[in-house]
Coordinates of C-alpha atoms and ligand atoms in Angstrom, one line a residue:
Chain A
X1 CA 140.5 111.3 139.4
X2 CA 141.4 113.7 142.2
X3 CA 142.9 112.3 145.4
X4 CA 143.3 114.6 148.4
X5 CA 145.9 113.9 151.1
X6 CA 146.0 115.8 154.4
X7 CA 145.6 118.6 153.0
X8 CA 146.3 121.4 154.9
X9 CA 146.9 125.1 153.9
X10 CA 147.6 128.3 156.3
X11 CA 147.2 132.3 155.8
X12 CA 150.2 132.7 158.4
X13 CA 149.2 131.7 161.3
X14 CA 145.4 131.5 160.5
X15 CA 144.8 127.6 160.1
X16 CA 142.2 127.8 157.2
X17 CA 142.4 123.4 155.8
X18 CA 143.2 121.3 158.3
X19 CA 144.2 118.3 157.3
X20 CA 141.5 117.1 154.8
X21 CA 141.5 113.8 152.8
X22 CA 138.8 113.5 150.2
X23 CA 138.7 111.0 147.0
X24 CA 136.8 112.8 143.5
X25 CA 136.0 110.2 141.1
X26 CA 135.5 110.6 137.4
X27 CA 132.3 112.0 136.5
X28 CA 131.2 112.6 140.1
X29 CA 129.7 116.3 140.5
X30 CA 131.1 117.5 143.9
X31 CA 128.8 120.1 145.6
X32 CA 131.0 122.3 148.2
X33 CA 128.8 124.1 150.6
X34 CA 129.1 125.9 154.5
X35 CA 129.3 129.0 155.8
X36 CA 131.4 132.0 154.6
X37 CA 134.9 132.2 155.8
X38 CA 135.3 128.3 156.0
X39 CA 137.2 127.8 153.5
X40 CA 135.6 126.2 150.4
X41 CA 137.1 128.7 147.5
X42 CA 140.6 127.8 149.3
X43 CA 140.0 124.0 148.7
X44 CA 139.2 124.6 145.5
X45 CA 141.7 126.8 144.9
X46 CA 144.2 124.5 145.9
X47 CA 143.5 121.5 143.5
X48 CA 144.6 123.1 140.6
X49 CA 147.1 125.1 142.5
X50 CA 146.5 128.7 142.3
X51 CA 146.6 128.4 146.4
X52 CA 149.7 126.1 147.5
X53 CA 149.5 123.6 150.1
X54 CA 151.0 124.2 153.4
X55 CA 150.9 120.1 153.9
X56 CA 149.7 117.4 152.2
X57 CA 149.8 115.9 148.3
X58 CA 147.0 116.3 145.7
X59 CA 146.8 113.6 142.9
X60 CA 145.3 114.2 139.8
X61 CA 144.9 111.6 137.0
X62 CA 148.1 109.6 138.8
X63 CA 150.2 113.1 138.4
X64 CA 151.4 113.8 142.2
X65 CA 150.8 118.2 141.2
X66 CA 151.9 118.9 144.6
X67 CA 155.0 117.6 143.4
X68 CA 157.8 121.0 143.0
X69 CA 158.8 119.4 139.5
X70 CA 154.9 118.8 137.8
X71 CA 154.4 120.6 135.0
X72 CA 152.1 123.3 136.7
X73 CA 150.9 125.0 133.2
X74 CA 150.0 120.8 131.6
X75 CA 147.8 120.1 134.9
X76 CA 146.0 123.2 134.7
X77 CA 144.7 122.8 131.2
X78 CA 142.8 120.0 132.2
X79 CA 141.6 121.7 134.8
X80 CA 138.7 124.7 134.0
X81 CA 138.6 127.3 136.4
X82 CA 135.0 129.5 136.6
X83 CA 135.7 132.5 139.2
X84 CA 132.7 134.2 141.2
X85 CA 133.6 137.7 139.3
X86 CA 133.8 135.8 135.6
X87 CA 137.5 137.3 135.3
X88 CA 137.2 137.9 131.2
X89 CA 140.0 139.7 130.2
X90 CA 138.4 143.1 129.1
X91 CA 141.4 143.6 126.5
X92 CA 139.8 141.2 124.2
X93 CA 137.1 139.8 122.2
X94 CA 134.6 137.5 123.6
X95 CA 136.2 135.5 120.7
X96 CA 139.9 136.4 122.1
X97 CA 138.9 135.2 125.5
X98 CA 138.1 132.3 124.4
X99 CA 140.4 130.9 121.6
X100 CA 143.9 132.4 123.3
X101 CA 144.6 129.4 125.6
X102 CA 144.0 126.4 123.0
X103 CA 146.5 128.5 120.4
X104 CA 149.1 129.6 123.0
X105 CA 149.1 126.1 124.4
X106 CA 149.2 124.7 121.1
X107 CA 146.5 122.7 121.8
X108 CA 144.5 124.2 118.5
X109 CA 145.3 126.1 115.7
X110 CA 143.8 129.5 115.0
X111 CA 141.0 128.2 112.7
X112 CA 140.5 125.2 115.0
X113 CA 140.1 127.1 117.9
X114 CA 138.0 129.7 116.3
X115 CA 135.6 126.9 115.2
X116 CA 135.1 125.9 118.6
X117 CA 134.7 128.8 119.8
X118 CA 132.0 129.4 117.4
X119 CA 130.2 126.0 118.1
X120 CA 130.6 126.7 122.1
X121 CA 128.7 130.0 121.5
X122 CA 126.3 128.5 119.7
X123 CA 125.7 125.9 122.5
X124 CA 125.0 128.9 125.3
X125 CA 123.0 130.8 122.5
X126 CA 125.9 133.9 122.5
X127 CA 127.3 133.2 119.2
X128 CA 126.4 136.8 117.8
X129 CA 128.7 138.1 120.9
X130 CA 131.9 136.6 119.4
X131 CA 133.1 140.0 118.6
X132 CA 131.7 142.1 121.4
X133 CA 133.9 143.0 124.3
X134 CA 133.4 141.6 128.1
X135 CA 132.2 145.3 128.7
X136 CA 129.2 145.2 126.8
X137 CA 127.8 141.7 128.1
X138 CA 125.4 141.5 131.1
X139 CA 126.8 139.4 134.6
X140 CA 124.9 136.2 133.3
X141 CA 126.4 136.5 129.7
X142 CA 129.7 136.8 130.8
X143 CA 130.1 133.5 133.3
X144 CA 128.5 131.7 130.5
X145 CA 131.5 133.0 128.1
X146 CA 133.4 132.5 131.0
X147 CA 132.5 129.0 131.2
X148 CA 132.6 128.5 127.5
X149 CA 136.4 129.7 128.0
X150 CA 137.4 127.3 130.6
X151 CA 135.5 124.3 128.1
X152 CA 137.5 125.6 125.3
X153 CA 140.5 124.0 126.7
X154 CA 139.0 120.6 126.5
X155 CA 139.3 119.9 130.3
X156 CA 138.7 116.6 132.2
X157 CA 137.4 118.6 135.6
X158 CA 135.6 121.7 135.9
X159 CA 135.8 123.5 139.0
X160 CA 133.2 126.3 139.8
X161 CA 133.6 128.9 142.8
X162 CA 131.0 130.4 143.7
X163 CA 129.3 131.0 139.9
X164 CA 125.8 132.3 140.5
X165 CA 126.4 134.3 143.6
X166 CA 127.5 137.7 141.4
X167 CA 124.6 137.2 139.7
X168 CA 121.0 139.0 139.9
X169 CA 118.6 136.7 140.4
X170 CA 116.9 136.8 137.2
X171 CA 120.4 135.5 135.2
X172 CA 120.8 132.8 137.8
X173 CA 118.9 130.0 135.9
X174 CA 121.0 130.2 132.3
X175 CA 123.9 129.5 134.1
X176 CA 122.7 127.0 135.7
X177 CA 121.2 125.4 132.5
X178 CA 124.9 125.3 131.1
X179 CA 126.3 123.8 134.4
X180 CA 123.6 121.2 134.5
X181 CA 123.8 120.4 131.0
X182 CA 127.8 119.9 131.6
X183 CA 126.8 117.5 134.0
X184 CA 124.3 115.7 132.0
X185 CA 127.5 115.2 129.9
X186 CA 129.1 113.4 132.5
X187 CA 132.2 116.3 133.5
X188 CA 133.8 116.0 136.3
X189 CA 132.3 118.9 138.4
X190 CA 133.4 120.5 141.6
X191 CA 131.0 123.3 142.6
X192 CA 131.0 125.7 145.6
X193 CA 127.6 127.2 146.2
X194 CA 125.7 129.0 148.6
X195 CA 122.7 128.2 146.2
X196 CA 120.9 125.1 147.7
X197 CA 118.6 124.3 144.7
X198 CA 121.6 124.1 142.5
X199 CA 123.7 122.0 144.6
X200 CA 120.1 119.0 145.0
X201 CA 119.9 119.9 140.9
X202 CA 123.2 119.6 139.6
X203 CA 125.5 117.3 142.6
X204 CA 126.3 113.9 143.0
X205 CA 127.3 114.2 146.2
X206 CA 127.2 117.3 148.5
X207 CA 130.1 117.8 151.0
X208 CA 129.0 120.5 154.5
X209 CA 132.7 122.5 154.7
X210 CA 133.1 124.5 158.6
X211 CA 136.1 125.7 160.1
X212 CA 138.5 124.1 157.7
X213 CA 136.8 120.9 158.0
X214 CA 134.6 118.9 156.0
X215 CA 132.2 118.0 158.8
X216 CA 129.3 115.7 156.7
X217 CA 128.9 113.8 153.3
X218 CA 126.1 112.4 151.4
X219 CA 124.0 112.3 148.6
X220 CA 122.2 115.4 147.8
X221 CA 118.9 113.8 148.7
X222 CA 119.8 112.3 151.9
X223 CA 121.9 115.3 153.0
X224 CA 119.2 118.0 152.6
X225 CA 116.5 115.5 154.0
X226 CA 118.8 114.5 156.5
X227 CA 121.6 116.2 158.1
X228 CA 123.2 114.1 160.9
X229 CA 126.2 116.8 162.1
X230 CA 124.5 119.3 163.9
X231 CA 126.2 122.2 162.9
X232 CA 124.9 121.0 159.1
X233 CA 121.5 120.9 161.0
X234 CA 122.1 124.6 162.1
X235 CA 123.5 125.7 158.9
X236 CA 120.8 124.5 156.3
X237 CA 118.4 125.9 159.3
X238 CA 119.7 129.3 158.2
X239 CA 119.9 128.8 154.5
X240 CA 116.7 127.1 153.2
Chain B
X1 CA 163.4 202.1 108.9
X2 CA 163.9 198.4 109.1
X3 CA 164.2 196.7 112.8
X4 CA 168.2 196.8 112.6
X5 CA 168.6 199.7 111.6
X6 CA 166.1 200.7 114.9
X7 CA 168.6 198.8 116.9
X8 CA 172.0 200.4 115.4
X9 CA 170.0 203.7 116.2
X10 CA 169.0 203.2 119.7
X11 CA 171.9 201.0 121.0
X12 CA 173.8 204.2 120.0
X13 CA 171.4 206.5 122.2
X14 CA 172.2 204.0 124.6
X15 CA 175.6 204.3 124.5
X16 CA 175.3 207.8 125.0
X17 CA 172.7 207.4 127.8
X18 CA 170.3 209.6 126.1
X19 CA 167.4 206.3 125.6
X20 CA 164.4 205.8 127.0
X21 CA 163.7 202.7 129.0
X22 CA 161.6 201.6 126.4
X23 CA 164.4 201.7 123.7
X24 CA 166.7 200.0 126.1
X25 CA 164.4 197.0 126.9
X26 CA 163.9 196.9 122.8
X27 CA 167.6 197.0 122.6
X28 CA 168.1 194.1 125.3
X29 CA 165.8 192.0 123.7
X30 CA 166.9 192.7 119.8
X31 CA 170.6 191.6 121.1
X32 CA 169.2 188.3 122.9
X33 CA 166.6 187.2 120.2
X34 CA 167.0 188.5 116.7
X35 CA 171.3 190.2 116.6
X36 CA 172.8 187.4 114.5
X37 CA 170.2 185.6 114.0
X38 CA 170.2 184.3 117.7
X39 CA 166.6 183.1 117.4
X40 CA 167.8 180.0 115.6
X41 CA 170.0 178.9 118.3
X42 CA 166.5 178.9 120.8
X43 CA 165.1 176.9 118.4
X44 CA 168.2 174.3 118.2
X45 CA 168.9 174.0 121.7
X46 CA 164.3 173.5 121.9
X47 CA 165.7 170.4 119.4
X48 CA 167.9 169.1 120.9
X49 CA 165.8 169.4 124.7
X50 CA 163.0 167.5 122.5
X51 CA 165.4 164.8 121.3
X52 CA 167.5 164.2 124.5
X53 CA 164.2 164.0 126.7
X54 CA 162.7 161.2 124.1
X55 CA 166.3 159.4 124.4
X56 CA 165.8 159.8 128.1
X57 CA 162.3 158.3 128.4
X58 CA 163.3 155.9 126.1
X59 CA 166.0 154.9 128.2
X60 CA 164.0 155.1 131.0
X61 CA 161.1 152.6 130.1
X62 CA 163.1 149.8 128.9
X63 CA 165.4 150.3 132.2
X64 CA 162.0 150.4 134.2
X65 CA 159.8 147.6 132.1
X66 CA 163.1 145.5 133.2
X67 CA 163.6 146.0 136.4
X68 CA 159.8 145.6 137.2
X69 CA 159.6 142.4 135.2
X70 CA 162.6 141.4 137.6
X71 CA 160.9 142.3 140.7
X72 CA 157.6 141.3 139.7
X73 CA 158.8 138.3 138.6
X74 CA 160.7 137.5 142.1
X75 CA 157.8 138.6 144.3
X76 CA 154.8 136.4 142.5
X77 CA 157.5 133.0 142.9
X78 CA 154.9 130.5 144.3
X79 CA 155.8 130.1 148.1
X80 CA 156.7 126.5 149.0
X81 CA 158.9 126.0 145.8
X82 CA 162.5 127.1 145.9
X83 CA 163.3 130.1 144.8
X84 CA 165.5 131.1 142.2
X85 CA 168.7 132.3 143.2
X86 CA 169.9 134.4 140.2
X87 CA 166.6 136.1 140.1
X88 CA 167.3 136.8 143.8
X89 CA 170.3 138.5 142.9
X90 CA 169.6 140.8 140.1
X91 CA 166.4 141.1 142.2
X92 CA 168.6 142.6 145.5
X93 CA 171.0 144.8 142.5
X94 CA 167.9 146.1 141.2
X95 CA 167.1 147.1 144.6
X96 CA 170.4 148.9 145.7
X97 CA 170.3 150.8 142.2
X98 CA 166.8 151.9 143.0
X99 CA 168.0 153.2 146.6
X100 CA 171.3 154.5 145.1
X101 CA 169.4 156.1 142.5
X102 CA 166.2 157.6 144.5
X103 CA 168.2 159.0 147.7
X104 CA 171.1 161.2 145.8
X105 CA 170.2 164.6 143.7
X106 CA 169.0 164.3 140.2
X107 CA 171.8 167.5 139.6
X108 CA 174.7 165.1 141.6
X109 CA 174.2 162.4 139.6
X110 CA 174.2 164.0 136.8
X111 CA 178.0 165.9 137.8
X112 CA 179.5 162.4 138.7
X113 CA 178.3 161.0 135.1
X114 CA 179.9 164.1 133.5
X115 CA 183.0 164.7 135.1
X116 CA 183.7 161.5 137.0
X117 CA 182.6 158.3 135.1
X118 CA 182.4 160.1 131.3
X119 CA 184.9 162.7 131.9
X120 CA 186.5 162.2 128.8
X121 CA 183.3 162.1 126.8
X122 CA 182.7 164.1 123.5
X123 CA 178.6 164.7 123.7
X124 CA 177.8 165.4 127.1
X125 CA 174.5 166.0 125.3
X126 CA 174.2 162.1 125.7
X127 CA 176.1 161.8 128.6
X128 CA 173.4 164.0 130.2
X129 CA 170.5 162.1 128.9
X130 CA 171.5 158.8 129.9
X131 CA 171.8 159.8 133.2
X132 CA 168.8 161.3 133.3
X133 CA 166.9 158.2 131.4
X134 CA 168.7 156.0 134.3
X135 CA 167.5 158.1 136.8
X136 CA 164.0 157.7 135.6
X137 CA 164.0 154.2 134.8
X138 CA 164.1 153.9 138.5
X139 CA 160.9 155.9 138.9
X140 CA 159.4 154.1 135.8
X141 CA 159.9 151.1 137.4
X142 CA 157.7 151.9 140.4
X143 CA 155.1 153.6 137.8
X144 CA 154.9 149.9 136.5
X145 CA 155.2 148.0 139.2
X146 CA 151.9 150.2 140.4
X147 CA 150.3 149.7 137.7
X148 CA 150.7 145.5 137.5
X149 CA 149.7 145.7 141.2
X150 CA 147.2 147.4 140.9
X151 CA 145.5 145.0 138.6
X152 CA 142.9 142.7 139.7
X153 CA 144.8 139.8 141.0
X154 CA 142.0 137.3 138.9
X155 CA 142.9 138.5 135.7
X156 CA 146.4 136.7 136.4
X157 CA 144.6 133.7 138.3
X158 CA 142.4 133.3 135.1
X159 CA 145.2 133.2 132.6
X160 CA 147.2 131.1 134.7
X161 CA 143.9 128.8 135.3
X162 CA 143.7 128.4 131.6
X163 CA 146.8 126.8 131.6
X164 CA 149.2 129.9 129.7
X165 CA 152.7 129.9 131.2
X166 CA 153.5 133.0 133.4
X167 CA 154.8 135.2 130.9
X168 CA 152.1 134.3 127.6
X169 CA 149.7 135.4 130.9
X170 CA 152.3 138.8 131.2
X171 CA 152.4 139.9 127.6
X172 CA 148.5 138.8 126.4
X173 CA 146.5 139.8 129.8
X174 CA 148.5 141.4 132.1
X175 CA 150.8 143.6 130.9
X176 CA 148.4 145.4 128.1
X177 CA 146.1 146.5 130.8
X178 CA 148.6 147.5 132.9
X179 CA 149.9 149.7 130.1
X180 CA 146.6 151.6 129.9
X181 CA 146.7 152.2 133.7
X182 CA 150.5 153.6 133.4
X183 CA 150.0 156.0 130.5
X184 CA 148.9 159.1 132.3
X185 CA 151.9 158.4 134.6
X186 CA 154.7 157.8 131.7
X187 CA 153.3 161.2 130.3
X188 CA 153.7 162.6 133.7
X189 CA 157.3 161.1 133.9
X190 CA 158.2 162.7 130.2
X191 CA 157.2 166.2 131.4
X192 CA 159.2 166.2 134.4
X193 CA 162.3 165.0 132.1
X194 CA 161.7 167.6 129.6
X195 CA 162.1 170.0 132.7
X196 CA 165.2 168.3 134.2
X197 CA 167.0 168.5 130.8
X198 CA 168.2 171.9 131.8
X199 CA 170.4 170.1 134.4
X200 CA 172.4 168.9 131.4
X201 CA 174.1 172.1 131.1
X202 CA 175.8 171.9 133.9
X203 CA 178.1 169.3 132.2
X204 CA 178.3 171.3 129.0
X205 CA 176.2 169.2 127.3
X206 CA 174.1 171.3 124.6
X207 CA 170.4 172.0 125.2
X208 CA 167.8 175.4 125.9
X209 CA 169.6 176.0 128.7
X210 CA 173.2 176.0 127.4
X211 CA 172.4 178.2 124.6
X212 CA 170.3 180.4 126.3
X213 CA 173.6 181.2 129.0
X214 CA 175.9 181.2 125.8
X215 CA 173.8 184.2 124.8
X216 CA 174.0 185.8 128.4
X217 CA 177.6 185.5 128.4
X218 CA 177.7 186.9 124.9
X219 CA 175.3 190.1 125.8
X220 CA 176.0 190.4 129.1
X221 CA 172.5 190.3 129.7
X222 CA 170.8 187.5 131.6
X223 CA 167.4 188.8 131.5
X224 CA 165.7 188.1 128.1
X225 CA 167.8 184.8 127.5
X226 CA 166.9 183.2 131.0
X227 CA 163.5 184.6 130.7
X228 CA 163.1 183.3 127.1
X229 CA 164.4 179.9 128.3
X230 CA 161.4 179.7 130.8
X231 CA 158.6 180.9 128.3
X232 CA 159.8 178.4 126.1
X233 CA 159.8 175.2 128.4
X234 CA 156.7 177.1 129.7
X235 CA 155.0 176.6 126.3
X236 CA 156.3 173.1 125.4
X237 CA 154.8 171.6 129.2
X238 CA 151.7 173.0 128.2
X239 CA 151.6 171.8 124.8
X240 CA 152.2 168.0 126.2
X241 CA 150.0 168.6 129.3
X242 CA 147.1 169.2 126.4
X243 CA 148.4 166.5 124.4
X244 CA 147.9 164.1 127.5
X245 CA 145.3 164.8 128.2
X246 CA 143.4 164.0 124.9
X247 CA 145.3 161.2 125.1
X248 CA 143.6 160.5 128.5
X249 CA 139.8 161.5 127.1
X250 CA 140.4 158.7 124.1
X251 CA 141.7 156.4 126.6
X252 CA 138.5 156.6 128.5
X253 CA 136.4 156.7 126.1
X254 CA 137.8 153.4 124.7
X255 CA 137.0 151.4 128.0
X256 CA 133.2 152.1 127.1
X257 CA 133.6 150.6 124.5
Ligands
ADP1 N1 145.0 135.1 150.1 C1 144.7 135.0 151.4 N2 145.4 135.5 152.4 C2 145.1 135.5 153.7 N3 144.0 134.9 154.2 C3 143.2 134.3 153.3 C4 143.4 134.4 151.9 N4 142.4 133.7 151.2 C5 141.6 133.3 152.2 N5 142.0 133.7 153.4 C6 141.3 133.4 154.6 O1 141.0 132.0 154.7 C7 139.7 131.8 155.2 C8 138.9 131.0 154.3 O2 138.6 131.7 153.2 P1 137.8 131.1 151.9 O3 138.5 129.8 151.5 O4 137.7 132.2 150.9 O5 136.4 130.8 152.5 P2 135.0 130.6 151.8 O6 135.2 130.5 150.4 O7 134.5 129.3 152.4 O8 134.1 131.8 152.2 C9 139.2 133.2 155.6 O9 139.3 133.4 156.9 C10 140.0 134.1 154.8 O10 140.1 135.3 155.4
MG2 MG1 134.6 131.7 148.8

């Protein structure tokens, strides 16, 4: 679904990818972890493009989007986004929020998209906050509408950055509720975490980011049991 | 005895030298207010300074909106792609107007318009204000250009995310916050015009200002006309510095919504 091909991004001269191949097949949930500053929100930022590549081409369902002539806006509908600060747009309804992309894309009409935008509600249980403003809604509340937002727009891949780490602890779990559900669905996930519960709950396959590098691979069981790359060893050491 | 007939009476004891400063300054002031109805000619030229500053603002936010869409729109190209070259263009005119524009005298600019490019004209009334809402639109440009900036940076990565088109992500998410920042700013900018459209006079165009020295050369008194003049823009900045700032408090109160 996602190819990756040396992939490499800078910040000027500060080397932050360097050169990373990686294959995401459909319906896999990819689990991003590693220590701060190495470069996991930039990866993810850079499949659906809102960081551009310094080097390297990123495939997505046989569309080359590295490609200067793709269709940037058609790529990124299929994509959902899910920032670590929500990013509602505080000038709208919850309902706003969530029905503008489907209508302005003309993927929906008005009452179409207001109906599912109703039954998305329903499904994280904030259907009676359709008309409140981001404002009045709790952290938790609003990355669930801000998840329900991304969903809205029927994607095939969902990528999460960092979801639960605004959160207080106590809002943690109905996030994580939706995001495991989506995966029980069979989405297409890719997740950066600093939450290691979540990553052995909801991933397929968990991948250890450092220095621009994706240093180790495996199964969520096998990687947490046991870590082969030392600096993984070091690293879930600290964290667990 | 009726207020003329006061002032028929004392401008004669004046005349004679026999008043008292009291009657004089009563006399000075009858002749620059209230002899021929003068009064109504403050209150036209207060009209006209009213009308010409809207036209100016006016003039000034569509010039600024446009030339910070232009340099917005030129600095957020994604790197990596190639740029586009007639964006680049306007984008470096836009830039030379803004120099041109911020580094000469608001009163120079406003001569060169009158007698050099509009010489001829008929309303240097107009002539005056659409200098003046040029001059601004360059300083409304950077009042917007703050504003957009200073807006969280993931309200546009969200939109854009979603898959809306750079400018659906402009007019729906962007751009309405960005207003709310600006407001207190664009009132700012409107006071400061209303004070600057004294400079029209100097062009003969016809606002507070003109009138007010039409009266002085009249009476051959400057004191009560110039002095007037000041009271009056004196009372109007203060009536728009109250109105913004209600404007502000509602403002406010409508983000705790
Ligand atoms: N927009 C940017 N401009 C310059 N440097 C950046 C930018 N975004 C990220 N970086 C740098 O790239 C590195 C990796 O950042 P990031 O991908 O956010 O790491 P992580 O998400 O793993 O904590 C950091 O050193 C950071 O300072
Ligand atoms: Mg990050």
């Amino acid at each position: 679904m996602i190819d990756v091909k040396h992939l490499s991004k800078s910040f000027g001269d500060n080397l932050v990818l360097d050169d990373i191949s990686e294959h995401i097949a459909p319906g896999e949930k990819v689990v991003i972890i590693g220590p701060s500053g190495s470069g996991k929100s930039t990866f993810l930022r850079c499949l659906n493009l809102l960081e551009t590549p310094t080097k390297g081409t990123i495939t997505f369902d046989g569309m080359e989007i590295t490609d200067p002539k793709a269709d940037i806006d058609k790529i990124r509908q299929q994509m959902g986004m899910v920032f670590q600060h929500f990013n509602l747009f505080p000038n709208m309804t919850i309902r706003r929020n969530i029905t503008l992309a489907p209508v302005r894309t003309k993927l929906m009409g008005q009452e179409e998209a207001d109906d599912t935008a109703t039954a998305l509600l329903k499904r994280v249980g904030l259907e009676e906050k359709a008309d409140a403003y981001p404002s009045q809604l709790s952290g938790g509340q609003k990355q669930r509408i801000a998840i329900v937002r991304a969903l809205a727009m029927k994607p095939k891949v969902m990528l999460f950055d960092e979801p639960t780490s605004a959160l207080d602890p106590e809002m943690v779990g109905a996030v994580l509720d939706v995001m495991k559900e989506l995966a029980n669905e069979g989405m297409t996930m890719v997740v950066v975490t600093h939450e290691m519960g979540s990553a052995r709950e909801v991933g397929s396959r968990v991948l250890f980011m450092d220095g621009g590098h994706i240093m180790e691979q495996n199964t969520p069981q096998e990687f947490f049991d046991h870590p082969q790359n030392p600096r993984t060893q070091s690293f879930l050491s600290k964290v667990l | 005895m009726d207020l003329a007939q006061t002032y028929e009476l004392w401008r004669q004891l004046m005349t004679q030298g026999d008043a008292e400063w009291w009657q004089t300054l009563f006399v000075r002031f009858y002749q620059a207010f209230i002899e021929g109805d003068r009064w109504r000619q403050y209150l036209q030229g207060v009209g006209i300074t009213l009308v010409a500053t809207a036209v100016a603002l006016a003039i000034g936010v569509v010039l600024g909106v446009l030339v910070a869409m232009i340099r917005t729109a030129h600095d957020q190209q994604r790197p990596g792609r190639p740029k586009n070259p007639v964006l680049g263009v306007v984008n470096a005119i836009c830039k030379v107007c803004v120099t041109v524009i911020r580094g000469t005298p608001m009163l120079v600019q406003v001569l060169i318009m009158g007698m050099v490019i509009f010489a001829s004209s008929r309303n240097y009334t107009f002539v005056g204000a659409l200098t003046l809402g040029i001059n601004s639109g360059a300083y409304v440009a950077e009042i917007i250009r703050g504003g957009l900036m200073s807006l969280d940076p993931g309200q546009m990565e969200a939109g854009r995310s979603l898959g809306l088109n750079y400018i659906d992500t402009m007019r729906f998410i962007v751009i309405p916050q960005a207003f709310k920042a600006i407001l207190p700013s664009l009132g700012n900018e409107f006071i400061v015009l209303l004070k600057d459209t004294s400079m029209i006079s100097v062009i003969g165009g016809q606002e507070l200002v003109y009138f007010a020295k039409n009266i002085v050369n009249r009476t051959f008194d400057a004191m009560f006309p110039l002095v007037g003049a000041a009271v009056i823009y004196l009372i109007l900045v203060m009536i728009f510095t109250w109105l913004q700032g209600k404007l502000e408090r509602r403002l406010r109160q409508s983000d705790r919504r």
